[in-house]
PDB file of C-alpha atoms in Angstrom:
ATOM      1  CA  UNK A 242     -16.981 -13.679  -7.289  1.00 48.00           C
ATOM      2  CA  UNK A 243     -13.776 -11.974  -6.111  1.00 75.00           C
ATOM      3  CA  UNK A 244     -10.764 -13.679  -6.832  1.00 94.00           C
ATOM      4  CA  UNK A 245     -10.677 -16.051  -3.856  1.00 97.00           C
ATOM      5  CA  UNK A 246      -7.123 -17.767  -4.906  1.00 95.00           C
ATOM      6  CA  UNK A 247      -5.365 -14.488  -5.036  1.00 96.00           C
ATOM      7  CA  UNK A 248      -6.725 -13.213  -1.906  1.00 97.00           C
ATOM      8  CA  UNK A 249      -5.824 -16.416  -0.191  1.00 96.00           C
ATOM      9  CA  UNK A 250      -2.116 -15.386  -1.413  1.00 96.00           C
ATOM     10  CA  UNK A 251      -2.107 -12.044  -0.458  1.00 97.00           C
ATOM     11  CA  UNK A 252      -3.321 -13.128   3.251  1.00 98.00           C
ATOM     12  CA  UNK A 253      -0.157 -15.090   3.810  1.00 98.00           C
ATOM     13  CA  UNK A 254       2.433 -12.139   4.514  1.00 98.00           C
ATOM     14  CA  UNK A 255      -0.489 -10.732   6.950  1.00 98.00           C
ATOM     15  CA  UNK A 256      -0.816 -14.079   8.804  1.00 98.00           C
ATOM     16  CA  UNK A 257       3.011 -14.362   8.921  1.00 98.00           C
ATOM     17  CA  UNK A 258       3.588 -11.127  10.529  1.00 98.00           C
ATOM     18  CA  UNK A 259       0.645 -11.788  13.016  1.00 98.00           C
ATOM     19  CA  UNK A 260       2.230 -15.362  13.812  1.00 97.00           C
ATOM     20  CA  UNK A 261       5.639 -13.697  14.288  1.00 97.00           C
ATOM     21  CA  UNK A 262       4.132 -11.029  16.798  1.00 95.00           C
ATOM     22  CA  UNK A 263       2.395 -13.814  18.675  1.00 96.00           C
ATOM     23  CA  UNK A 264       5.562 -16.051  18.996  1.00 95.00           C
ATOM     24  CA  UNK A 265       7.654 -13.205  20.178  1.00 94.00           C
ATOM     25  CA  UNK A 266       5.248 -12.685  23.313  1.00 92.00           C
ATOM     26  CA  UNK A 267       4.676 -16.631  23.661  1.00 93.00           C
ATOM     27  CA  UNK A 268       8.533 -17.030  23.597  1.00 89.00           C
ATOM     28  CA  UNK A 269       8.925 -14.606  26.782  1.00 86.00           C
ATOM     29  CA  UNK A 270       7.041 -13.531  30.007  1.00 81.00           C
ATOM     30  CA  UNK A 271       3.491 -12.195  29.402  1.00 84.00           C
ATOM     31  CA  UNK A 272       0.602 -10.894  31.649  1.00 78.00           C
ATOM     32  CA  UNK A 273      -2.962 -12.234  31.361  1.00 79.00           C
ATOM     33  CA  UNK A 274      -5.823  -9.983  32.082  1.00 79.00           C
ATOM     34  CA  UNK A 275      -9.613 -10.947  32.244  1.00 76.00           C
ATOM     35  CA  UNK A 276     -12.385  -9.815  30.125  1.00 72.00           C
ATOM     36  CA  UNK A 277     -15.984  -9.197  31.166  1.00 65.00           C
ATOM     37  CA  UNK A 278     -16.745 -12.836  30.418  1.00 66.00           C
ATOM     38  CA  UNK A 279     -13.925 -14.142  32.589  1.00 61.00           C
ATOM     39  CA  UNK A 280     -11.892 -15.200  29.456  1.00 72.00           C
ATOM     40  CA  UNK A 281      -8.098 -14.419  29.255  1.00 71.00           C
ATOM     41  CA  UNK A 282      -6.577 -11.748  27.051  1.00 75.00           C
ATOM     42  CA  UNK A 283      -2.954 -11.330  26.547  1.00 83.00           C
ATOM     43  CA  UNK A 284      -0.887  -8.735  24.844  1.00 88.00           C
ATOM     44  CA  UNK A 285      -0.613 -11.296  22.114  1.00 91.00           C
ATOM     45  CA  UNK A 286      -4.060 -10.966  21.211  1.00 91.00           C
ATOM     46  CA  UNK A 287      -3.903  -7.378  20.796  1.00 91.00           C
ATOM     47  CA  UNK A 288      -0.707  -7.341  18.929  1.00 94.00           C
ATOM     48  CA  UNK A 289      -2.038  -9.727  16.374  1.00 96.00           C
ATOM     49  CA  UNK A 290      -5.292  -8.179  16.099  1.00 95.00           C
ATOM     50  CA  UNK A 291      -3.204  -4.822  15.242  1.00 95.00           C
ATOM     51  CA  UNK A 292      -1.400  -6.333  12.692  1.00 97.00           C
ATOM     52  CA  UNK A 293      -4.165  -7.943  11.087  1.00 97.00           C
ATOM     53  CA  UNK A 294      -6.319  -5.078  10.952  1.00 96.00           C
ATOM     54  CA  UNK A 295      -3.470  -3.038   9.388  1.00 97.00           C
ATOM     55  CA  UNK A 296      -3.040  -5.579   6.826  1.00 98.00           C
ATOM     56  CA  UNK A 297      -6.443  -5.896   5.727  1.00 97.00           C
ATOM     57  CA  UNK A 298      -7.050  -2.312   5.531  1.00 97.00           C
ATOM     58  CA  UNK A 299      -4.110  -2.205   3.013  1.00 97.00           C
ATOM     59  CA  UNK A 300      -5.423  -5.233   1.318  1.00 97.00           C
ATOM     60  CA  UNK A 301      -9.232  -4.635   1.087  1.00 97.00           C
ATOM     61  CA  UNK A 302      -9.924  -1.377   2.279  1.00 96.00           C
ATOM     62  CA  UNK A 303     -13.466  -1.220   1.647  1.00 96.00           C
ATOM     63  CA  UNK A 304     -14.452  -4.549   3.362  1.00 96.00           C
ATOM     64  CA  UNK A 305     -15.405  -4.161   7.046  1.00 96.00           C
ATOM     65  CA  UNK A 306     -13.689  -6.284   9.716  1.00 97.00           C
ATOM     66  CA  UNK A 307     -15.467  -8.198  12.581  1.00 96.00           C
ATOM     67  CA  UNK A 308     -13.024  -9.273  15.314  1.00 92.00           C
ATOM     68  CA  UNK A 309     -13.237 -10.541  18.826  1.00 77.00           C
ATOM     69  CA  UNK A 310     -11.370  -7.792  19.900  1.00 69.00           C
ATOM     70  CA  UNK A 311     -13.556  -5.132  18.197  1.00 73.00           C
ATOM     71  CA  UNK A 312     -17.000  -6.564  18.164  1.00 78.00           C
ATOM     72  CA  UNK A 313     -18.972  -3.743  19.557  1.00 82.00           C
ATOM     73  CA  UNK A 314     -19.954  -2.599  16.082  1.00 89.00           C
ATOM     74  CA  UNK A 315     -23.766  -2.122  16.250  1.00 92.00           C
ATOM     75  CA  UNK A 316     -26.384  -4.539  14.482  1.00 93.00           C
ATOM     76  CA  UNK A 317     -27.980  -1.454  12.578  1.00 94.00           C
ATOM     77  CA  UNK A 318     -24.693  -1.154  10.984  1.00 93.00           C
ATOM     78  CA  UNK A 319     -23.342  -4.522  10.619  1.00 94.00           C
ATOM     79  CA  UNK A 320     -26.687  -5.990   9.120  1.00 95.00           C
ATOM     80  CA  UNK A 321     -26.036  -3.866   5.957  1.00 95.00           C
ATOM     81  CA  UNK A 322     -22.660  -5.557   5.358  1.00 96.00           C
ATOM     82  CA  UNK A 323     -22.626  -7.908   2.464  1.00 96.00           C
ATOM     83  CA  UNK A 324     -18.919  -8.877   2.651  1.00 97.00           C
ATOM     84  CA  UNK A 325     -17.025  -8.738   5.659  1.00 97.00           C
ATOM     85  CA  UNK A 326     -13.902 -10.500   7.420  1.00 97.00           C
ATOM     86  CA  UNK A 327     -14.235 -12.313  10.448  1.00 98.00           C
ATOM     87  CA  UNK A 328     -11.033 -12.553  12.588  1.00 97.00           C
ATOM     88  CA  UNK A 329     -10.090 -14.074  15.694  1.00 96.00           C
ATOM     89  CA  UNK A 330      -6.438 -12.946  16.072  1.00 96.00           C
ATOM     90  CA  UNK A 331      -5.694 -15.284  18.774  1.00 95.00           C
ATOM     91  CA  UNK A 332      -8.187 -18.380  19.175  1.00 94.00           C
ATOM     92  CA  UNK A 333      -7.415 -20.501  22.213  1.00 90.00           C
ATOM     93  CA  UNK A 334      -6.002 -17.967  24.208  1.00 88.00           C
ATOM     94  CA  UNK A 335      -6.498 -20.460  27.413  1.00 88.00           C
ATOM     95  CA  UNK A 336      -4.173 -22.918  25.192  1.00 90.00           C
ATOM     96  CA  UNK A 337      -1.546 -19.947  24.772  1.00 89.00           C
ATOM     97  CA  UNK A 338      -1.423 -19.207  28.108  1.00 88.00           C
ATOM     98  CA  UNK A 339      -0.790 -22.976  29.086  1.00 90.00           C
ATOM     99  CA  UNK A 340       1.979 -22.904  26.437  1.00 91.00           C
ATOM    100  CA  UNK A 341       0.645 -26.311  24.660  1.00 92.00           C
ATOM    101  CA  UNK A 342       0.785 -24.722  21.409  1.00 94.00           C
ATOM    102  CA  UNK A 343      -2.906 -25.353  20.291  1.00 94.00           C
ATOM    103  CA  UNK A 344      -3.857 -21.897  19.379  1.00 95.00           C
ATOM    104  CA  UNK A 345      -4.354 -20.246  15.953  1.00 97.00           C
ATOM    105  CA  UNK A 346      -4.896 -17.285  14.155  1.00 98.00           C
ATOM    106  CA  UNK A 347      -8.474 -17.195  12.111  1.00 98.00           C
ATOM    107  CA  UNK A 348      -9.374 -15.041   9.177  1.00 98.00           C
ATOM    108  CA  UNK A 349     -12.225 -15.769   7.180  1.00 98.00           C
ATOM    109  CA  UNK A 350     -14.127 -13.767   4.508  1.00 98.00           C
ATOM    110  CA  UNK A 351     -17.669 -13.805   4.576  1.00 98.00           C
ATOM    111  CA  UNK A 352     -20.021 -13.119   1.416  1.00 97.00           C
ATOM    112  CA  UNK A 353     -23.504 -13.154   1.596  1.00 97.00           C
ATOM    113  CA  UNK A 354     -23.459 -14.974   5.230  1.00 98.00           C
ATOM    114  CA  UNK A 355     -21.528 -17.622   3.894  1.00 98.00           C
ATOM    115  CA  UNK A 356     -17.698 -18.179   4.330  1.00 98.00           C
ATOM    116  CA  UNK A 357     -16.116 -18.315   1.286  1.00 98.00           C
ATOM    117  CA  UNK A 358     -12.512 -18.249   2.165  1.00 98.00           C
ATOM    118  CA  UNK A 359     -10.603 -19.266   5.466  1.00 98.00           C
ATOM    119  CA  UNK A 360      -7.132 -19.251   6.782  1.00 98.00           C
ATOM    120  CA  UNK A 361      -6.117 -21.112  10.050  1.00 98.00           C
ATOM    121  CA  UNK A 362      -2.810 -20.331  11.007  1.00 98.00           C
ATOM    122  CA  UNK A 363      -1.047 -22.388  14.047  1.00 98.00           C
ATOM    123  CA  UNK A 364       2.223 -20.197  14.820  1.00 97.00           C
ATOM    124  CA  UNK A 365       3.630 -22.816  17.363  1.00 96.00           C
ATOM    125  CA  UNK A 366       3.056 -25.698  15.122  1.00 97.00           C
ATOM    126  CA  UNK A 367       4.434 -23.628  12.087  1.00 97.00           C
ATOM    127  CA  UNK A 368       1.687 -24.888  10.007  1.00 98.00           C
ATOM    128  CA  UNK A 369      -1.183 -22.862   8.044  1.00 98.00           C
ATOM    129  CA  UNK A 370      -4.502 -24.364   6.373  1.00 98.00           C
ATOM    130  CA  UNK A 371      -6.386 -22.528   4.281  1.00 98.00           C
ATOM    131  CA  UNK A 372      -9.358 -22.852   1.993  1.00 98.00           C
ATOM    132  CA  UNK A 373     -11.494 -20.961  -0.666  1.00 98.00           C
ATOM    133  CA  UNK A 374     -14.843 -21.799  -2.574  1.00 97.00           C
ATOM    134  CA  UNK A 375     -14.250 -23.040  -6.022  1.00 96.00           C
ATOM    135  CA  UNK A 376     -10.421 -23.443  -5.208  1.00 97.00           C
ATOM    136  CA  UNK A 377      -9.919 -26.194  -2.618  1.00 98.00           C
ATOM    137  CA  UNK A 378      -8.133 -26.488   0.677  1.00 98.00           C
ATOM    138  CA  UNK A 379      -4.504 -26.650   1.410  1.00 98.00           C
ATOM    139  CA  UNK A 380      -1.807 -27.113   4.168  1.00 98.00           C
ATOM    140  CA  UNK A 381       1.549 -25.651   4.406  1.00 98.00           C
ATOM    141  CA  UNK A 382       3.900 -26.762   6.921  1.00 97.00           C
ATOM    142  CA  UNK A 383       7.192 -24.778   7.919  1.00 94.00           C
ATOM    143  CA  UNK A 384       8.977 -23.883   4.610  1.00 92.00           C
ATOM    144  CA  UNK A 385       7.384 -26.777   2.638  1.00 95.00           C
ATOM    145  CA  UNK A 386       5.589 -26.379  -0.715  1.00 95.00           C
ATOM    146  CA  UNK A 387       1.664 -25.928   0.174  1.00 97.00           C
ATOM    147  CA  UNK A 388      -0.251 -29.352  -0.493  1.00 98.00           C
ATOM    148  CA  UNK A 389      -3.786 -30.019  -1.073  1.00 98.00           C
ATOM    149  CA  UNK A 390      -5.645 -31.619   1.779  1.00 98.00           C
ATOM    150  CA  UNK A 391      -9.088 -33.531   1.471  1.00 98.00           C
ATOM    151  CA  UNK A 392     -10.966 -35.135   4.189  1.00 98.00           C
ATOM    152  CA  UNK A 393     -10.498 -38.845   4.745  1.00 97.00           C
ATOM    153  CA  UNK A 394     -12.941 -41.822   4.293  1.00 94.00           C
ATOM    154  CA  UNK A 395     -14.550 -42.978   7.667  1.00 91.00           C
ATOM    155  CA  UNK A 396     -13.465 -46.045   9.307  1.00 87.00           C
ATOM    156  CA  UNK A 397     -13.496 -47.756  12.760  1.00 90.00           C
ATOM    157  CA  UNK A 398     -13.205 -46.653  15.148  1.00 95.00           C
ATOM    158  CA  UNK A 399     -14.186 -43.174  14.458  1.00 96.00           C
ATOM    159  CA  UNK A 400     -11.663 -40.364  15.174  1.00 97.00           C
ATOM    160  CA  UNK A 401     -13.745 -37.584  17.198  1.00 96.00           C
ATOM    161  CA  UNK A 402     -11.837 -34.411  18.140  1.00 96.00           C
ATOM    162  CA  UNK A 403     -13.307 -32.342  21.030  1.00 92.00           C
ATOM    163  CA  UNK A 404     -12.728 -29.133  22.849  1.00 83.00           C
ATOM    164  CA  UNK A 405      -9.872 -29.353  25.320  1.00 70.00           C
ATOM    165  CA  UNK A 406     -11.396 -26.599  27.637  1.00 63.00           C
ATOM    166  CA  UNK A 407     -15.047 -26.820  26.937  1.00 63.00           C
ATOM    167  CA  UNK A 408     -16.179 -30.649  27.091  1.00 64.00           C
ATOM    168  CA  UNK A 409     -19.419 -31.340  28.866  1.00 79.00           C
ATOM    169  CA  UNK A 410     -22.240 -33.727  29.353  1.00 87.00           C
ATOM    170  CA  UNK A 411     -23.755 -33.047  25.805  1.00 90.00           C
ATOM    171  CA  UNK A 412     -20.896 -34.000  24.272  1.00 89.00           C
ATOM    172  CA  UNK A 413     -20.874 -37.343  26.113  1.00 88.00           C
ATOM    173  CA  UNK A 414     -24.279 -38.256  25.648  1.00 91.00           C
ATOM    174  CA  UNK A 415     -23.817 -37.462  21.760  1.00 92.00           C
ATOM    175  CA  UNK A 416     -20.495 -39.518  21.505  1.00 92.00           C
ATOM    176  CA  UNK A 417     -22.438 -42.542  23.245  1.00 91.00           C
ATOM    177  CA  UNK A 418     -24.751 -42.474  20.155  1.00 93.00           C
ATOM    178  CA  UNK A 419     -21.942 -42.268  17.852  1.00 92.00           C
ATOM    179  CA  UNK A 420     -20.607 -45.680  18.864  1.00 90.00           C
ATOM    180  CA  UNK A 421     -17.023 -47.064  18.750  1.00 94.00           C
ATOM    181  CA  UNK A 422     -14.502 -43.956  18.697  1.00 95.00           C
ATOM    182  CA  UNK A 423     -11.570 -42.674  19.852  1.00 96.00           C
ATOM    183  CA  UNK A 424     -11.703 -39.156  21.340  1.00 94.00           C
ATOM    184  CA  UNK A 425      -8.901 -36.440  21.255  1.00 95.00           C
ATOM    185  CA  UNK A 426      -8.953 -33.425  23.130  1.00 92.00           C
ATOM    186  CA  UNK A 427      -7.556 -30.283  21.318  1.00 94.00           C
ATOM    187  CA  UNK A 428      -7.811 -26.548  21.422  1.00 91.00           C
ATOM    188  CA  UNK A 429      -8.784 -23.972  19.046  1.00 93.00           C
ATOM    189  CA  UNK A 430     -10.111 -24.181  15.438  1.00 97.00           C
ATOM    190  CA  UNK A 431      -7.339 -26.780  14.583  1.00 97.00           C
ATOM    191  CA  UNK A 432     -10.227 -29.316  15.192  1.00 97.00           C
ATOM    192  CA  UNK A 433     -11.889 -28.631  11.868  1.00 98.00           C
ATOM    193  CA  UNK A 434      -8.307 -28.422  10.233  1.00 98.00           C
ATOM    194  CA  UNK A 435      -7.582 -31.955  11.390  1.00 98.00           C
ATOM    195  CA  UNK A 436     -10.672 -33.112   9.752  1.00 98.00           C
ATOM    196  CA  UNK A 437      -9.961 -31.241   6.628  1.00 98.00           C
ATOM    197  CA  UNK A 438      -6.643 -33.035   6.384  1.00 98.00           C
ATOM    198  CA  UNK A 439      -8.070 -36.378   7.080  1.00 98.00           C
ATOM    199  CA  UNK A 440      -6.495 -36.699  10.457  1.00 98.00           C
ATOM    200  CA  UNK A 441     -10.120 -36.861  12.119  1.00 98.00           C
ATOM    201  CA  UNK A 442     -13.538 -37.496  11.212  1.00 98.00           C
ATOM    202  CA  UNK A 443     -16.048 -35.823  13.736  1.00 97.00           C
ATOM    203  CA  UNK A 444     -16.247 -32.744  15.996  1.00 97.00           C
ATOM    204  CA  UNK A 445     -19.307 -32.131  17.768  1.00 96.00           C
ATOM    205  CA  UNK A 446     -19.861 -28.849  19.654  1.00 95.00           C
ATOM    206  CA  UNK A 447     -22.474 -28.066  22.243  1.00 93.00           C
ATOM    207  CA  UNK A 448     -22.544 -24.936  23.881  1.00 89.00           C
ATOM    208  CA  UNK A 449     -21.745 -21.400  22.837  1.00 91.00           C
ATOM    209  CA  UNK A 450     -19.039 -20.317  20.469  1.00 94.00           C
ATOM    210  CA  UNK A 451     -18.613 -17.070  18.552  1.00 95.00           C
ATOM    211  CA  UNK A 452     -18.756 -16.372  14.825  1.00 97.00           C
ATOM    212  CA  UNK A 453     -14.976 -15.618  14.644  1.00 97.00           C
ATOM    213  CA  UNK A 454     -14.558 -19.225  16.503  1.00 96.00           C
ATOM    214  CA  UNK A 455     -15.738 -21.124  13.551  1.00 98.00           C
ATOM    215  CA  UNK A 456     -15.836 -19.122  10.232  1.00 98.00           C
ATOM    216  CA  UNK A 457     -12.450 -19.607   9.000  1.00 98.00           C
ATOM    217  CA  UNK A 458     -12.321 -23.273  10.251  1.00 98.00           C
ATOM    218  CA  UNK A 459     -15.439 -23.995   8.394  1.00 98.00           C
ATOM    219  CA  UNK A 460     -14.173 -22.386   5.132  1.00 98.00           C
ATOM    220  CA  UNK A 461     -11.152 -24.687   5.348  1.00 98.00           C
ATOM    221  CA  UNK A 462     -12.870 -27.941   6.034  1.00 98.00           C
ATOM    222  CA  UNK A 463     -15.826 -27.296   3.498  1.00 98.00           C
ATOM    223  CA  UNK A 464     -13.567 -26.839   0.896  1.00 98.00           C
ATOM    224  CA  UNK A 465     -11.728 -30.060   1.784  1.00 98.00           C
ATOM    225  CA  UNK A 466     -15.070 -31.835   1.391  1.00 98.00           C
ATOM    226  CA  UNK A 467     -16.218 -31.828   4.952  1.00 98.00           C
ATOM    227  CA  UNK A 468     -19.629 -30.199   6.441  1.00 98.00           C
ATOM    228  CA  UNK A 469     -19.977 -27.949   9.447  1.00 98.00           C
ATOM    229  CA  UNK A 470     -24.099 -28.165  10.368  1.00 97.00           C
ATOM    230  CA  UNK A 471     -26.554 -27.286  12.929  1.00 94.00           C
ATOM    231  CA  UNK A 472     -28.287 -29.928  14.611  1.00 86.00           C
ATOM    232  CA  UNK A 473     -31.156 -29.327  11.917  1.00 89.00           C
ATOM    233  CA  UNK A 474     -28.774 -29.970   9.416  1.00 91.00           C
ATOM    234  CA  UNK A 475     -28.359 -26.308   7.971  1.00 94.00           C
ATOM    235  CA  UNK A 476     -24.904 -25.086   7.629  1.00 96.00           C
ATOM    236  CA  UNK A 477     -23.483 -22.467  10.090  1.00 96.00           C
ATOM    237  CA  UNK A 478     -24.345 -18.731   8.635  1.00 97.00           C
ATOM    238  CA  UNK A 479     -22.543 -15.504   9.556  1.00 97.00           C
ATOM    239  CA  UNK A 480     -23.603 -11.924  10.378  1.00 96.00           C
ATOM    240  CA  UNK A 481     -27.423 -12.854  10.055  1.00 96.00           C
ATOM    241  CA  UNK A 482     -28.476 -11.573  13.301  1.00 94.00           C
ATOM    242  CA  UNK A 483     -27.614  -9.355  16.252  1.00 94.00           C
ATOM    243  CA  UNK A 484     -26.024 -12.055  18.414  1.00 94.00           C
ATOM    244  CA  UNK A 485     -22.677 -13.409  17.467  1.00 95.00           C
ATOM    245  CA  UNK A 486     -23.124 -16.280  19.150  1.00 95.00           C
ATOM    246  CA  UNK A 487     -23.509 -19.843  17.402  1.00 96.00           C
ATOM    247  CA  UNK A 488     -25.715 -22.505  18.638  1.00 93.00           C
ATOM    248  CA  UNK A 489     -24.732 -26.254  18.793  1.00 96.00           C
ATOM    249  CA  UNK A 490     -23.026 -27.628  15.579  1.00 97.00           C
ATOM    250  CA  UNK A 491     -21.349 -30.699  14.403  1.00 97.00           C
ATOM    251  CA  UNK A 492     -18.163 -30.695  11.782  1.00 98.00           C
ATOM    252  CA  UNK A 493     -17.642 -33.700  10.012  1.00 98.00           C
ATOM    253  CA  UNK A 494     -16.073 -35.380   7.092  1.00 98.00           C
ATOM    254  CA  UNK A 495     -18.805 -37.948   6.154  1.00 96.00           C
ATOM    255  CA  UNK A 496     -22.738 -37.993   7.333  1.00 95.00           C
ATOM    256  CA  UNK A 497     -22.237 -41.735   7.302  1.00 92.00           C
ATOM    257  CA  UNK A 498     -20.207 -41.131  10.539  1.00 91.00           C
ATOM    258  CA  UNK A 499     -23.082 -39.293  12.485  1.00 93.00           C
ATOM    259  CA  UNK A 500     -25.442 -40.970  14.698  1.00 90.00           C
ATOM    260  CA  UNK A 501     -28.638 -42.214  12.665  1.00 80.00           C
ATOM    261  CA  UNK A 502     -30.979 -39.435  13.594  1.00 68.00           C
ATOM    262  CA  UNK A 503     -28.342 -36.925  12.565  1.00 52.00           C
ATOM    263  CA  UNK A 504     -27.507 -38.718   9.054  1.00 48.00           C
ATOM    264  CA  UNK A 505     -29.467 -36.214   7.152  1.00 43.00           C
ATOM    265  CA  UNK A 506     -27.215 -33.292   7.681  1.00 45.00           C
ATOM    266  CA  UNK A 507     -24.928 -31.993   5.234  1.00 43.00           C
TER     267      UNK A 507
END
């Protein structure tokens, strides 16, 4: 096993440079382009991508990178990768465009299809979360010292977080089965981190996400004591097939907070 603690620390300057590049653009005027799927793209996405790729090339030159902005690696090549970085240089571009601060930088190390290390930074909130297998999960706010984080014991009503931009009928139907709950909409991978730090209990997601949307947040949450599973109870895994699209999943602190038919998950 690689020294995941050392890698976590070495990632921090890279994340800080990417965050600075994003905030420089966020604090000024910027144009919004549209990708082929009609999702937004800004210069901040590309600048963050550039900084992260340069940083990872210097840190781990032998480990390939799979990123939202460079996802056209043929499956024939990618299927042979045992280790890879999975990166979203700016998760929540819609939230960036709205200027509500709910966007993140996601960097995950995947080894043998498992997210073993994840860093999620929220530049506008000046907070960084990270988690690593065998190390634990942590949060750093501004210039404060890092502190360990862990999921909270569930209570009533259940604290649910959901997508601010992608809520739908499936989520509403699922939450009817959950029982008493308070739902808060929030963008990007921050939803995983809120569960990891004990501020929320459950995040159900129905509909497509990509592997770079979830890998880093999953690593943070799992190493804080939580879970990210498909409806069949199996963990989300990465770089297992040609498609980079995840199916439905639920992120949660404790399986006792799930509806009865879901309670075997995790």
